mmCIF file of C-alpha atoms in Angstrom:
data_model
loop_
_atom_site.group_PDB
_atom_site.id
_atom_site.type_symbol
_atom_site.label_atom_id
_atom_site.label_comp_id
_atom_site.label_asym_id
_atom_site.label_seq_id
_atom_site.Cartn_x
_atom_site.Cartn_y
_atom_site.Cartn_z
ATOM 1 C CA MET U 1 0.119 -0.060 -0.125
ATOM 2 C CA TYR U 2 2.796 2.092 0.743
ATOM 3 C CA LYS U 3 4.165 2.307 -2.852
ATOM 4 C CA GLU U 4 0.638 2.559 -4.145
ATOM 5 C CA GLU U 5 0.821 5.722 -2.370
ATOM 6 C CA LEU U 6 4.546 7.561 -3.616
ATOM 7 C CA ALA U 7 3.091 6.691 -6.923
ATOM 8 C CA ARG U 8 0.023 7.981 -6.300
ATOM 9 C CA ILE U 9 1.717 11.617 -5.430
ATOM 10 C CA ALA U 10 4.688 11.001 -7.167
ATOM 11 C CA THR U 11 2.229 11.024 -10.167
ATOM 12 C CA LEU U 12 0.795 13.510 -9.048
ATOM 13 C CA TYR U 13 3.698 15.845 -8.779
ATOM 14 C CA TYR U 14 5.810 14.781 -11.621
ATOM 15 C CA ILE U 15 3.034 14.383 -14.515
ATOM 16 C CA ASP U 16 -0.053 16.430 -13.239
ATOM 17 C CA GLY U 17 2.350 19.234 -12.414
ATOM 18 C CA LEU U 18 0.756 19.805 -8.086
ATOM 19 C CA THR U 19 3.266 21.598 -6.087
ATOM 20 C CA GLN U 20 3.975 20.298 -3.659
ATOM 21 C CA GLU U 21 2.055 22.774 -0.928
ATOM 22 C CA GLU U 22 -1.300 21.991 -2.928
ATOM 23 C CA LEU U 23 -0.572 17.770 -2.152
ATOM 24 C CA SER U 24 0.629 18.838 1.420
ATOM 25 C CA ARG U 25 -2.996 19.778 2.121
ATOM 26 C CA MET U 26 -4.060 17.116 -0.885
ATOM 27 C CA PHE U 27 -3.366 14.559 1.714
ATOM 28 C CA SER U 28 -3.175 15.816 4.753
ATOM 29 C CA ILE U 29 0.480 15.988 5.148
ATOM 30 C CA SER U 30 3.109 18.204 5.514
ATOM 31 C CA ARG U 31 5.245 19.610 3.433
ATOM 32 C CA ALA U 32 8.313 17.966 4.405
ATOM 33 C CA THR U 33 7.008 14.309 4.184
ATOM 34 C CA VAL U 34 5.282 14.840 0.818
ATOM 35 C CA GLY U 35 8.778 15.729 -0.257
ATOM 36 C CA ARG U 36 10.534 12.303 1.595
ATOM 37 C CA MET U 37 7.989 10.592 -0.376
ATOM 38 C CA LEU U 38 9.378 12.090 -3.716
ATOM 39 C CA ARG U 39 12.427 11.452 -2.509
ATOM 40 C CA ARG U 40 11.372 7.924 -1.710
ATOM 41 C CA ALA U 41 9.969 7.283 -5.236
ATOM 42 C CA LEU U 42 13.735 7.560 -6.690
ATOM 43 C CA GLN U 43 15.672 5.201 -4.438
ATOM 44 C CA GLU U 44 13.029 2.969 -4.610
ATOM 45 C CA GLY U 45 12.783 3.202 -8.723
ATOM 46 C CA ILE U 46 8.819 3.866 -8.432
ATOM 47 C CA VAL U 47 10.175 7.718 -10.628
ATOM 48 C CA GLU U 48 13.311 7.519 -13.090
ATOM 49 C CA ILE U 49 14.699 11.315 -14.503
ATOM 50 C CA ARG U 50 16.638 10.639 -16.910
ATOM 51 C CA VAL U 51 18.958 13.690 -18.482
ATOM 52 C CA ARG U 52 19.677 14.141 -22.103
ATOM 53 C CA PRO U 53 22.969 16.263 -24.208
ATOM 54 C CA ASN U 54 21.856 18.775 -26.075
ATOM 55 C CA ASN U 55 20.081 17.295 -29.220
ATOM 56 C CA ALA U 56 22.019 19.172 -31.646
ATOM 57 C CA TYR U 57 25.248 18.628 -29.975
ATOM 58 C CA ALA U 58 24.766 14.611 -29.614
ATOM 59 C CA ALA U 59 23.437 13.868 -33.082
ATOM 60 C CA ASP U 60 26.248 15.567 -34.537
ATOM 61 C CA LEU U 61 28.210 13.537 -32.353
ATOM 62 C CA GLU U 62 26.512 10.070 -32.615
ATOM 63 C CA LYS U 63 26.540 10.977 -36.670
ATOM 64 C CA ALA U 64 30.724 11.611 -36.138
ATOM 65 C CA LEU U 65 30.929 8.556 -35.143
ATOM 66 C CA VAL U 66 28.796 6.521 -37.084
ATOM 67 C CA GLU U 67 30.977 8.148 -40.132
ATOM 68 C CA ARG U 68 34.270 7.430 -38.524
ATOM 69 C CA PHE U 69 33.908 3.618 -37.377
ATOM 70 C CA GLY U 70 30.943 2.497 -39.183
ATOM 71 C CA ILE U 71 28.238 1.614 -36.125
ATOM 72 C CA GLN U 72 24.769 1.743 -36.789
ATOM 73 C CA ARG U 73 23.638 4.177 -33.601
ATOM 74 C CA ALA U 74 25.730 5.994 -30.902
ATOM 75 C CA LEU U 75 23.436 6.569 -27.253
ATOM 76 C CA ILE U 76 25.304 9.401 -26.102
ATOM 77 C CA SER U 77 25.008 10.514 -22.141
ATOM 78 C CA VAL U 78 25.982 13.956 -20.564
ATOM 79 C CA ASP U 79 28.326 14.067 -18.527
ATOM 80 C CA HIS U 80 28.683 13.861 -14.587
ATOM 81 C CA LYS U 81 32.040 13.980 -12.334
ATOM 82 C CA ASP U 82 30.106 11.432 -9.916
ATOM 83 C CA GLN U 83 31.682 7.828 -11.271
ATOM 84 C CA ASP U 84 28.520 6.518 -10.017
ATOM 85 C CA LYS U 85 25.859 8.857 -11.363
ATOM 86 C CA GLN U 86 27.147 8.959 -14.451
ATOM 87 C CA ARG U 87 27.299 4.718 -14.928
ATOM 88 C CA GLU U 88 23.061 5.955 -13.381
ATOM 89 C CA LEU U 89 22.501 8.036 -16.540
ATOM 90 C CA LEU U 90 24.455 6.319 -19.101
ATOM 91 C CA ALA U 91 22.319 3.049 -17.914
ATOM 92 C CA GLY U 92 18.799 4.612 -17.926
ATOM 93 C CA LEU U 93 19.650 6.015 -21.394
ATOM 94 C CA VAL U 94 20.440 2.936 -22.584
ATOM 95 C CA ALA U 95 17.909 0.640 -20.257
ATOM 96 C CA SER U 96 15.046 3.039 -22.568
ATOM 97 C CA TYR U 97 16.789 1.669 -25.566
ATOM 98 C CA LEU U 98 16.068 -1.491 -24.558
ATOM 99 C CA ASP U 99 13.290 -1.015 -23.643
ATOM 100 C CA ARG U 100 12.392 -0.009 -27.781
ATOM 101 C CA GLU U 101 13.730 -2.410 -28.528
ATOM 102 C CA LEU U 102 12.685 -5.432 -28.063
ATOM 103 C CA VAL U 103 9.801 -7.442 -28.638
ATOM 104 C CA ASP U 104 8.481 -11.043 -28.124
ATOM 105 C CA GLY U 105 11.185 -13.459 -29.206
ATOM 106 C CA SER U 106 13.802 -11.444 -28.677
ATOM 107 C CA ILE U 107 17.159 -13.197 -26.615
ATOM 108 C CA VAL U 108 19.420 -10.786 -25.177
ATOM 109 C CA ALA U 109 23.775 -12.838 -24.775
ATOM 110 C CA VAL U 110 24.129 -10.417 -21.559
ATOM 111 C CA GLY U 111 27.927 -9.665 -20.374
ATOM 112 C CA MET U 112 29.146 -8.646 -16.429
ATOM 113 C CA GLY U 113 30.585 -5.026 -15.132
ATOM 114 C CA ARG U 114 29.750 -2.401 -13.104
ATOM 115 C CA ASN U 115 28.097 -0.541 -16.243
ATOM 116 C CA VAL U 116 25.924 -3.692 -17.527
ATOM 117 C CA SER U 117 24.560 -4.459 -14.378
ATOM 118 C CA ALA U 118 23.228 0.034 -14.120
ATOM 119 C CA VAL U 119 21.672 -0.987 -16.726
ATOM 120 C CA SER U 120 19.720 -3.574 -15.528
ATOM 121 C CA GLU U 121 19.229 -1.812 -12.406
ATOM 122 C CA HIS U 122 17.588 1.165 -14.254
ATOM 123 C CA ALA U 123 15.565 -1.055 -16.633
ATOM 124 C CA MET U 124 11.630 -0.143 -16.460
ATOM 125 C CA SER U 125 8.545 -0.358 -18.840
ATOM 126 C CA ALA U 126 5.356 -0.817 -18.193
ATOM 127 C CA THR U 127 4.921 -4.070 -21.115
ATOM 128 C CA GLN U 128 6.386 -6.854 -20.568
ATOM 129 C CA ARG U 129 7.278 -9.388 -22.620
ATOM 130 C CA GLN U 130 8.330 -12.995 -22.935
ATOM 131 C CA CYS U 131 12.400 -12.615 -23.917
ATOM 132 C CA THR U 132 15.045 -14.328 -22.974
ATOM 133 C CA PHE U 133 18.264 -13.211 -21.557
ATOM 134 C CA VAL U 134 21.265 -15.334 -21.256
ATOM 135 C CA SER U 135 24.201 -15.532 -19.928
ATOM 136 C CA ALA U 136 27.845 -14.746 -22.719
ATOM 137 C CA ILE U 137 30.119 -15.738 -20.003
ATOM 138 C CA GLY U 138 30.264 -17.570 -16.620
ATOM 139 C CA GLY U 139 30.192 -17.106 -13.386
ATOM 140 C CA SER U 140 32.993 -15.984 -10.737
ATOM 141 C CA TYR U 141 31.731 -16.036 -6.964
ATOM 142 C CA ARG U 142 34.253 -12.900 -6.864
ATOM 143 C CA GLY U 143 31.867 -10.582 -8.856
ATOM 144 C CA GLY U 144 28.863 -11.291 -5.997
ATOM 145 C CA GLN U 145 25.125 -10.107 -8.142
ATOM 146 C CA THR U 146 25.636 -7.160 -9.326
ATOM 147 C CA MET U 147 28.817 -8.370 -11.362
ATOM 148 C CA ASN U 148 27.617 -12.014 -12.430
ATOM 149 C CA ALA U 149 26.182 -12.198 -16.116
ATOM 150 C CA ASP U 150 23.574 -14.629 -14.581
ATOM 151 C CA HIS U 151 22.253 -12.821 -12.014
ATOM 152 C CA ILE U 152 22.366 -9.310 -13.972
ATOM 153 C CA ALA U 153 19.819 -11.444 -17.142
ATOM 154 C CA ARG U 154 17.695 -12.577 -14.110
ATOM 155 C CA ARG U 155 17.070 -8.664 -12.964
ATOM 156 C CA LEU U 156 16.612 -7.793 -16.976
ATOM 157 C CA ALA U 157 13.817 -10.555 -17.275
ATOM 158 C CA SER U 158 12.472 -9.064 -14.215
ATOM 159 C CA ARG U 159 11.403 -5.635 -15.747
ATOM 160 C CA PHE U 160 11.388 -6.519 -19.088
ATOM 161 C CA GLY U 161 9.911 -9.965 -19.007
ATOM 162 C CA GLY U 162 10.690 -13.661 -20.547
ATOM 163 C CA GLU U 163 13.367 -15.595 -18.655
ATOM 164 C CA CYS U 164 16.778 -15.991 -18.062
ATOM 165 C CA GLU U 165 19.529 -18.455 -19.000
ATOM 166 C CA SER U 166 22.395 -19.030 -17.081
ATOM 167 C CA LEU U 167 25.967 -20.753 -18.102
ATOM 168 C CA TYR U 168 26.725 -22.738 -15.468
ATOM 169 C CA ALA U 169 30.373 -22.898 -16.285
ATOM 170 C CA PRO U 170 33.143 -20.483 -14.588
ATOM 171 C CA ALA U 171 33.682 -17.315 -15.544
ATOM 172 C CA LEU U 172 37.688 -17.698 -15.626
ATOM 173 C CA VAL U 173 39.918 -21.305 -16.244
ATOM 174 C CA ASP U 174 43.496 -21.184 -15.362
ATOM 175 C CA ASP U 175 44.156 -23.966 -17.971
ATOM 176 C CA PRO U 176 43.034 -23.479 -21.860
ATOM 177 C CA GLU U 177 42.819 -27.309 -22.377
ATOM 178 C CA PHE U 178 40.510 -26.979 -19.321
ATOM 179 C CA ARG U 179 38.751 -24.061 -21.235
ATOM 180 C CA ARG U 180 38.766 -26.544 -24.183
ATOM 181 C CA LYS U 181 36.511 -28.941 -22.659
ATOM 182 C CA LEU U 182 34.099 -27.100 -20.222
ATOM 183 C CA ILE U 183 33.156 -25.655 -23.775
ATOM 184 C CA GLU U 184 32.590 -28.587 -25.560
ATOM 185 C CA ASN U 185 30.402 -29.776 -22.712
ATOM 186 C CA ASP U 186 27.289 -30.166 -23.722
ATOM 187 C CA THR U 187 25.061 -27.945 -21.047
ATOM 188 C CA VAL U 188 27.941 -25.486 -22.134
ATOM 189 C CA ARG U 189 27.811 -26.137 -25.205
ATOM 190 C CA HIS U 190 24.020 -25.497 -25.017
ATOM 191 C CA THR U 191 23.646 -21.851 -23.646
ATOM 192 C CA LEU U 192 26.994 -20.469 -25.289
ATOM 193 C CA ASP U 193 25.217 -21.455 -28.437
ATOM 194 C CA LYS U 194 21.662 -20.087 -27.710
ATOM 195 C CA ALA U 195 24.152 -16.867 -26.470
ATOM 196 C CA ARG U 196 25.211 -16.945 -30.302
ATOM 197 C CA ARG U 197 21.642 -16.644 -31.644
ATOM 198 C CA ALA U 198 21.040 -13.389 -29.748
ATOM 199 C CA ASP U 199 19.300 -10.692 -31.719
ATOM 200 C CA ILE U 200 20.378 -7.899 -28.629
ATOM 201 C CA ALA U 201 24.272 -8.488 -26.893
ATOM 202 C CA LEU U 202 24.949 -6.591 -23.951
ATOM 203 C CA ILE U 203 28.970 -5.806 -23.148
ATOM 204 C CA GLY U 204 31.419 -3.532 -21.204
ATOM 205 C CA VAL U 205 34.067 -2.391 -22.690
ATOM 206 C CA GLY U 206 36.873 -2.414 -20.041
ATOM 207 C CA ASP U 207 40.516 -0.646 -19.549
ATOM 208 C CA MET U 208 43.297 -1.450 -18.661
ATOM 209 C CA SER U 209 44.283 0.216 -14.944
ATOM 210 C CA GLU U 210 44.461 -1.671 -11.601
ATOM 211 C CA ASP U 211 40.712 -0.501 -10.772
ATOM 212 C CA SER U 212 39.194 -2.457 -13.473
ATOM 213 C CA ASN U 213 36.353 -5.542 -13.237
ATOM 214 C CA ILE U 214 39.503 -8.351 -14.146
ATOM 215 C CA VAL U 215 42.171 -6.652 -11.793
ATOM 216 C CA ARG U 216 39.444 -6.162 -8.593
ATOM 217 C CA MET U 217 37.768 -9.500 -8.983
ATOM 218 C CA GLY U 218 40.914 -11.324 -8.834
ATOM 219 C CA TRP U 219 41.256 -12.627 -12.413
ATOM 220 C CA PHE U 220 44.631 -10.530 -13.223
ATOM 221 C CA SER U 221 46.928 -9.308 -10.853
ATOM 222 C CA THR U 222 48.296 -5.841 -11.549
ATOM 223 C CA ARG U 223 51.909 -7.298 -12.515
ATOM 224 C CA GLU U 224 50.286 -8.727 -16.046
ATOM 225 C CA ILE U 225 48.030 -5.563 -16.553
ATOM 226 C CA ALA U 226 50.928 -3.773 -16.367
ATOM 227 C CA GLN U 227 53.231 -6.585 -18.908
ATOM 228 C CA ALA U 228 50.234 -5.900 -20.973
ATOM 229 C CA LYS U 229 50.114 -2.261 -20.998
ATOM 230 C CA MET U 230 53.564 -2.402 -22.590
ATOM 231 C CA ALA U 231 52.514 -4.931 -25.095
ATOM 232 C CA GLY U 232 50.035 -2.266 -26.527
ATOM 233 C CA THR U 233 46.877 -4.085 -25.155
ATOM 234 C CA VAL U 234 44.175 -1.359 -24.328
ATOM 235 C CA GLY U 235 41.431 -2.880 -23.239
ATOM 236 C CA ASP U 236 39.552 -6.395 -23.037
ATOM 237 C CA VAL U 237 35.336 -6.968 -24.694
ATOM 238 C CA MET U 238 33.220 -8.503 -21.830
ATOM 239 C CA GLY U 239 36.445 -8.944 -19.470
ATOM 240 C CA TYR U 240 38.229 -11.209 -21.365
ATOM 241 C CA ASP U 241 38.894 -10.366 -25.582
ATOM 242 C CA PHE U 242 41.862 -7.918 -24.865
ATOM 243 C CA ILE U 243 42.740 -5.857 -27.801
ATOM 244 C CA ASP U 244 45.172 -3.129 -28.888
ATOM 245 C CA ILE U 245 44.293 0.622 -30.389
ATOM 246 C CA ARG U 246 43.972 -0.637 -33.392
ATOM 247 C CA GLY U 247 41.569 -3.800 -32.386
ATOM 248 C CA THR U 248 43.900 -5.769 -33.151
ATOM 249 C CA PRO U 249 44.107 -8.972 -30.364
ATOM 250 C CA SER U 250 47.038 -8.821 -28.008
ATOM 251 C CA ALA U 251 48.497 -11.656 -27.898
ATOM 252 C CA LEU U 252 49.235 -12.097 -23.990
ATOM 253 C CA ALA U 253 48.743 -15.749 -22.038
ATOM 254 C CA MET U 254 46.223 -13.801 -20.636
ATOM 255 C CA GLN U 255 43.739 -14.851 -23.920
ATOM 256 C CA GLY U 256 42.130 -17.516 -23.828
ATOM 257 C CA ARG U 257 41.262 -18.262 -20.702
ATOM 258 C CA VAL U 258 37.552 -17.489 -20.167
ATOM 259 C CA ILE U 259 34.343 -19.397 -20.320
ATOM 260 C CA GLY U 260 32.131 -17.108 -22.869
ATOM 261 C CA LEU U 261 31.461 -15.408 -26.330
ATOM 262 C CA SER U 262 34.464 -14.251 -28.112
ATOM 263 C CA LEU U 263 35.619 -11.884 -30.240
ATOM 264 C CA PRO U 264 34.536 -13.789 -33.585
ATOM 265 C CA ASP U 265 30.341 -14.368 -31.951
ATOM 266 C CA LEU U 266 30.267 -11.173 -31.101
ATOM 267 C CA LYS U 267 30.451 -9.512 -34.896
ATOM 268 C CA LYS U 268 27.533 -12.375 -35.852
ATOM 269 C CA ILE U 269 24.971 -10.601 -33.127
ATOM 270 C CA PRO U 270 23.314 -8.586 -35.354
ATOM 271 C CA ASN U 271 22.812 -5.576 -32.900
ATOM 272 C CA VAL U 272 26.429 -5.112 -30.332
ATOM 273 C CA ILE U 273 25.460 -2.661 -27.778
ATOM 274 C CA ALA U 274 28.960 -1.571 -25.792
ATOM 275 C CA VAL U 275 28.148 0.677 -22.485
ATOM 276 C CA ALA U 276 31.604 2.883 -21.387
ATOM 277 C CA SER U 277 30.769 5.585 -18.599
ATOM 278 C CA GLU U 278 34.599 5.513 -17.425
ATOM 279 C CA PRO U 279 36.467 8.426 -18.834
ATOM 280 C CA THR U 280 39.500 5.516 -18.422
ATOM 281 C CA LYS U 281 38.182 3.768 -20.871
ATOM 282 C CA VAL U 282 38.838 5.851 -24.471
ATOM 283 C CA SER U 283 41.371 3.599 -25.791
ATOM 284 C CA GLY U 284 39.876 0.840 -24.316
ATOM 285 C CA ILE U 285 36.186 2.053 -26.832
ATOM 286 C CA LEU U 286 38.565 2.744 -29.285
ATOM 287 C CA GLY U 287 39.901 -0.355 -29.602
ATOM 288 C CA ALA U 288 36.276 -1.679 -29.239
ATOM 289 C CA LEU U 289 36.044 -0.167 -32.273
ATOM 290 C CA ASN U 290 38.573 -0.475 -34.920
ATOM 291 C CA ALA U 291 37.661 -4.202 -34.244
ATOM 292 C CA GLY U 292 34.441 -3.914 -36.116
ATOM 293 C CA VAL U 293 31.809 -5.470 -32.875
ATOM 294 C CA VAL U 294 29.726 -2.426 -31.728
ATOM 295 C CA ASP U 295 26.834 -1.486 -33.176
ATOM 296 C CA THR U 296 25.295 0.430 -30.763
ATOM 297 C CA LEU U 297 28.215 2.788 -28.191
ATOM 298 C CA ALA U 298 26.673 3.836 -24.808
ATOM 299 C CA THR U 299 28.861 6.352 -23.740
ATOM 300 C CA THR U 300 29.280 9.949 -22.647
ATOM 301 C CA ALA U 301 30.307 13.351 -24.507
ATOM 302 C CA SER U 302 33.784 13.769 -23.722
ATOM 303 C CA ASN U 303 34.325 9.909 -23.663
ATOM 304 C CA ALA U 304 32.865 10.321 -27.534
ATOM 305 C CA MET U 305 34.378 12.961 -28.315
ATOM 306 C CA SER U 306 38.058 12.269 -26.851
ATOM 307 C CA VAL U 307 37.487 8.702 -28.753
ATOM 308 C CA LEU U 308 37.150 11.142 -32.554
ATOM 309 C CA ASN U 309 40.023 13.277 -31.680
ATOM 310 C CA PHE U 310 41.819 9.880 -30.898
ATOM 311 C CA ALA U 311 41.551 8.104 -33.816
ATOM 312 C CA GLU U 312 41.954 11.163 -36.462
ATOM 313 C CA ALA U 313 45.534 11.414 -33.569
ATOM 314 C CA LEU U 314 45.704 7.745 -34.148
ATOM 315 C CA GLN U 315 45.488 8.076 -38.053
ATOM 316 C CA SER U 316 47.047 11.014 -38.755
ATOM 317 C CA SER U 317 50.634 9.753 -37.015
ATOM 318 C CA ASN U 318 49.749 6.744 -38.869
ATOM 319 C CA ALA U 319 49.896 8.889 -42.474
ATOM 320 C CA SER U 320 53.535 10.254 -41.198
ATOM 321 C CA GLU U 321 54.848 7.191 -40.710
ATOM 322 C CA ALA U 322 53.352 6.185 -44.330
ATOM 323 C CA ALA U 323 55.156 9.124 -45.554
ATOM 324 C CA VAL U 324 58.412 8.933 -44.058
ATOM 325 C CA ASN U 325 58.889 5.156 -45.377
#
């Protein structure tokens, strides 16, 4: 009943335009109580406020990204100095986009990470559909519920409707041969095959910082990350496909140890949505775009501009080297 009251007050305030004073008189409660209830409605997800960047500016950035990298579209959020708030703003845009795109029968391959998790937390829809959200990577106890693909897929299914399917395998193994055997397991193969048939993939782009998911989860050491950076690695796609700035797979011992979809698998999915809000991921975003795996890029306005500038500088540098040689 309390949530119904929150929804009623929030509707009158945000949609019908009543003031807090008018609501105070209507419900015979103080203005302070009205304010607290409106804040509670925000905290519980009953009300969701989405802020969009300047339409013309966002449209120009999207056009530039589409023309430069051949992607289908870009979702550009406003910038915020607080990284958690930034992640929420971008997640809201992606969740709204998914709400428009999903139909009965849609299959969504779900990756892991803070940005992908945030999308599931901010998803809201008045329309329930018969979709399937399938884990595109195995699980890890170190990730917790907010990070693992199966938990994210479960939340997406509860918000948009449909069902979820877990990948019953660890996310990371030490031995590539053991990985090969797991991939061939009937249960694992069944789930991955379904993920490969997805209409949409929702994935994150990683960076090579000491605060990256793969370090915080204990998958790789800071020493391994430092060595990878020295070898030219700029980021990863879905937590394990390491790439350089040109989108070429990195020749690292770290490769080939994760149970999940690969870059070739993702390239066959019609709409791969790559979500990256952090400014530390500019190089990783550029690498992912150059790899040709991204169809929909979701990032911030400043990241979009930095990626375009970086790409231009890299092209100019390559042209200069070619002229010298």
